[in-house]
C-alpha positions as CSV (number, residue, x, y, z in Angstrom):
1,M,16.1,16.1,24.9
2,N,14.8,13.6,22.5
3,L,11.0,13.2,22.7
4,R,9.1,10.5,20.9
5,H,5.7,11.3,19.5
6,T,3.9,9.5,22.4
7,D,5.9,11.5,25.0
8,C,3.9,14.5,24.0
9,N,0.5,13.0,24.8
10,I,0.1,14.5,28.3
11,D,-2.0,12.5,30.8
12,T,-2.8,9.7,28.4
13,D,-1.8,6.1,27.8
14,P,-0.7,6.5,24.2
15,E,-1.1,2.8,23.4
16,R,-4.7,2.6,24.5
17,L,-6.3,6.0,24.8
18,V,-5.6,7.6,21.4
19,G,-7.3,7.4,18.1
20,K,-6.2,4.4,15.9
21,S,-6.8,3.4,12.4
22,D,-6.9,0.1,10.5
23,Y,-5.8,2.0,7.3
24,A,-2.5,3.5,6.1
25,G,-1.4,5.6,3.2
26,N,0.7,4.4,0.3
27,Y,4.3,5.6,0.9
28,G,5.6,3.9,-2.2
29,T,8.5,1.5,-2.6
30,L,11.2,2.8,-0.3
31,A,12.7,0.3,2.2
32,T,13.2,2.9,4.9
33,E,10.5,3.6,7.5
34,P,8.6,6.8,6.7
35,V,10.0,8.3,9.9
36,G,13.4,8.1,8.3
37,T,12.5,11.0,5.9
38,L,11.6,13.5,8.6
39,I,12.5,16.9,7.3
40,V,12.4,19.8,9.9
41,P,13.0,23.3,8.6
42,E,15.6,25.4,10.5
43,D,13.3,28.5,10.7
44,F,10.0,29.9,9.4
45,D,11.5,31.3,6.3
46,E,12.9,27.9,5.2
47,C,9.4,26.4,5.9
48,V,7.9,29.0,3.6
49,R,10.5,28.4,0.8
50,K,10.0,24.6,1.0
51,T,6.3,25.0,0.8
52,Q,6.4,27.4,-2.1
53,N,8.9,25.3,-4.0
54,R,7.3,21.9,-3.0
55,T,10.6,20.6,-1.8
56,W,9.5,18.7,1.4
57,G,10.6,15.1,1.9
58,S,13.7,13.3,0.7
59,G,12.8,13.6,-3.0
60,S,12.9,9.8,-3.4
61,E,9.3,9.1,-2.2
62,T,7.5,7.0,-4.9
63,G,4.0,6.7,-3.5
64,V,1.2,9.2,-3.1
65,I,1.1,9.9,0.7
66,F,4.2,10.9,2.7
67,Q,5.5,13.8,4.8
68,R,4.2,17.1,3.3
69,S,3.0,15.3,0.2
70,T,1.7,17.5,-2.6
71,V,1.4,14.9,-5.3
72,S,-0.8,16.0,-8.1
73,I,-2.9,13.8,-10.4
74,A,-0.5,14.6,-13.2
75,E,2.4,13.2,-11.2
76,I,0.6,9.8,-11.0
77,R,1.9,8.9,-14.4
78,D,1.1,5.2,-14.1
79,G,-2.6,6.2,-13.8
80,T,-4.8,6.7,-10.8
81,T,-6.6,3.4,-11.6
82,N,-3.3,1.6,-11.4
83,T,-1.8,3.2,-8.3
84,Y,-2.6,2.6,-4.6
85,L,-3.7,5.6,-2.5
86,L,-4.3,3.8,0.8
87,G,-5.4,0.5,2.2
88,E,-5.8,-1.8,5.1
89,K,-2.7,-2.3,7.2
90,N,-1.3,-5.5,8.8
91,V,-1.5,-5.6,12.6
92,D,-0.3,-8.3,15.0
93,A,-3.5,-10.1,15.9
94,S,-2.2,-10.7,19.5
95,R,-1.9,-7.0,20.0
96,Y,-5.4,-5.8,18.9
97,E,-6.5,-5.0,22.4
98,S,-3.2,-3.7,23.8
99,G,-2.5,-1.4,20.8
100,D,1.3,-1.8,21.4
101,G,2.3,-3.3,18.0
102,V,5.1,-1.6,16.2
103,G,2.8,-0.4,13.5
104,D,-0.2,0.4,15.7
105,N,1.2,2.0,18.8
106,E,0.8,5.7,18.0
107,S,-2.1,8.0,17.4
108,I,-3.6,8.5,13.9
109,C,-2.7,12.2,14.4
110,D,1.1,11.6,14.8
111,G,1.7,12.2,11.1
112,T,4.4,10.4,9.1
113,D,4.8,7.0,10.9
114,N,4.4,3.4,10.1
115,D,1.1,3.5,12.0
116,S,-0.3,5.7,9.2
117,I,1.9,5.0,6.2
118,R,3.0,1.7,4.6
119,S,5.6,0.7,2.0
120,C,5.4,-1.9,-0.8
121,Y,9.2,-2.2,-1.0
122,Y,10.5,-4.9,-3.5
123,R,14.0,-5.9,-4.2
124,N,13.4,-9.5,-5.2
125,D,10.9,-12.3,-4.4
126,S,12.5,-13.0,-1.0
127,D,13.3,-9.4,0.0
128,N,10.1,-7.4,-0.1
129,R,7.1,-6.2,1.8
130,R,4.4,-8.4,0.3
131,P,0.9,-8.0,1.8
132,I,0.2,-10.3,4.8
133,Q,-2.9,-11.4,6.7
134,D,-3.0,-10.4,10.4
135,R,-1.9,-13.2,12.6
136,E,-0.6,-13.6,16.1
137,G,3.1,-12.8,16.4
138,A,3.3,-11.0,13.1
139,N,4.5,-7.7,14.6
140,L,5.8,-6.3,11.3
141,G,4.5,-2.7,11.2
142,Q,5.3,-1.8,7.6
143,M,3.1,-4.0,5.4
144,F,-0.4,-3.8,4.1
145,G,-2.8,-6.5,5.0
146,S,-5.9,-7.1,7.2
147,C,-7.7,-9.6,9.4
148,H,-9.8,-10.7,6.4
149,S,-8.9,-14.1,4.9
150,G,-7.8,-14.3,1.3
151,A,-7.7,-10.6,0.5
152,F,-7.3,-7.1,1.9
153,G,-8.8,-3.8,0.8
154,M,-7.0,-1.0,-1.1
155,A,-8.3,2.3,-2.3
156,M,-6.8,3.3,-5.7
157,G,-6.0,6.8,-6.7
158,D,-9.2,7.1,-8.8
159,G,-11.3,6.4,-5.6
160,S,-12.2,2.8,-6.5
161,V,-11.8,0.2,-3.8
162,Q,-10.4,-3.2,-4.7
163,R,-10.0,-6.5,-2.9
164,I,-6.3,-7.6,-3.3
165,S,-5.3,-11.2,-2.8
166,Y,-2.5,-11.9,-0.4
167,E,-1.1,-14.1,-3.3
168,L,-0.4,-11.1,-5.4
169,E,3.1,-11.2,-6.7
170,P,5.4,-8.9,-4.6
171,R,6.7,-7.1,-7.7
172,I,3.2,-6.4,-9.0
173,H,2.3,-5.1,-5.5
174,A,5.3,-2.7,-5.7
175,W,4.3,-1.6,-9.2
176,L,0.9,-0.7,-8.0
177,S,2.5,1.3,-5.2
178,H,4.9,3.3,-7.4
179,R,3.1,6.3,-9.0
180,S,5.4,6.7,-12.0
181,D,7.8,3.8,-12.6
182,G,6.4,2.9,-16.0
183,N,5.4,-0.6,-14.9
184,V,1.7,-0.1,-15.3
185,A,0.0,-2.9,-13.5
186,Q,-3.6,-3.6,-13.1
187,V,-5.2,-5.1,-10.0
188,P,-5.8,-8.8,-10.9
189,L,-9.4,-9.9,-10.7
């Protein structure tokens, strides 16, 4: 039997009657969906070993928030002021009321999913996950953005909140997402 997250919400309409959020954590720069890194221990002892040794996840996560994340301040080597923690997420404007967009169709309690975690993947200027303003038909589910014109909000690792322009270069957006790539970028004013 293969149950999806929403199949476990007994007697609810998961797209309309569960808690939602306009925000998502910074998963980093990986191209895969956060769900692709799901790690399930074989037994309780393996769970204890993974927890003690901090070996959850795929090992290639570059952000701050991901499945079983235990990122310490010291591991944010690019600096907490220069690294995204979480921010506003892009949602298809035509699906605000239905709640059935690909990145807004699950509960905030589902854990690692593109409803709660977003990527700032960057390969080149045409293959990336640049931030995007909400608009009808933009059912993308993996990008940061918001309904606000001109900019969206991001909380940095140091707790400050910044308005980020949609015009931010995609590679700078990725640098701000990666906690330790050595490309220390500052949020443009």
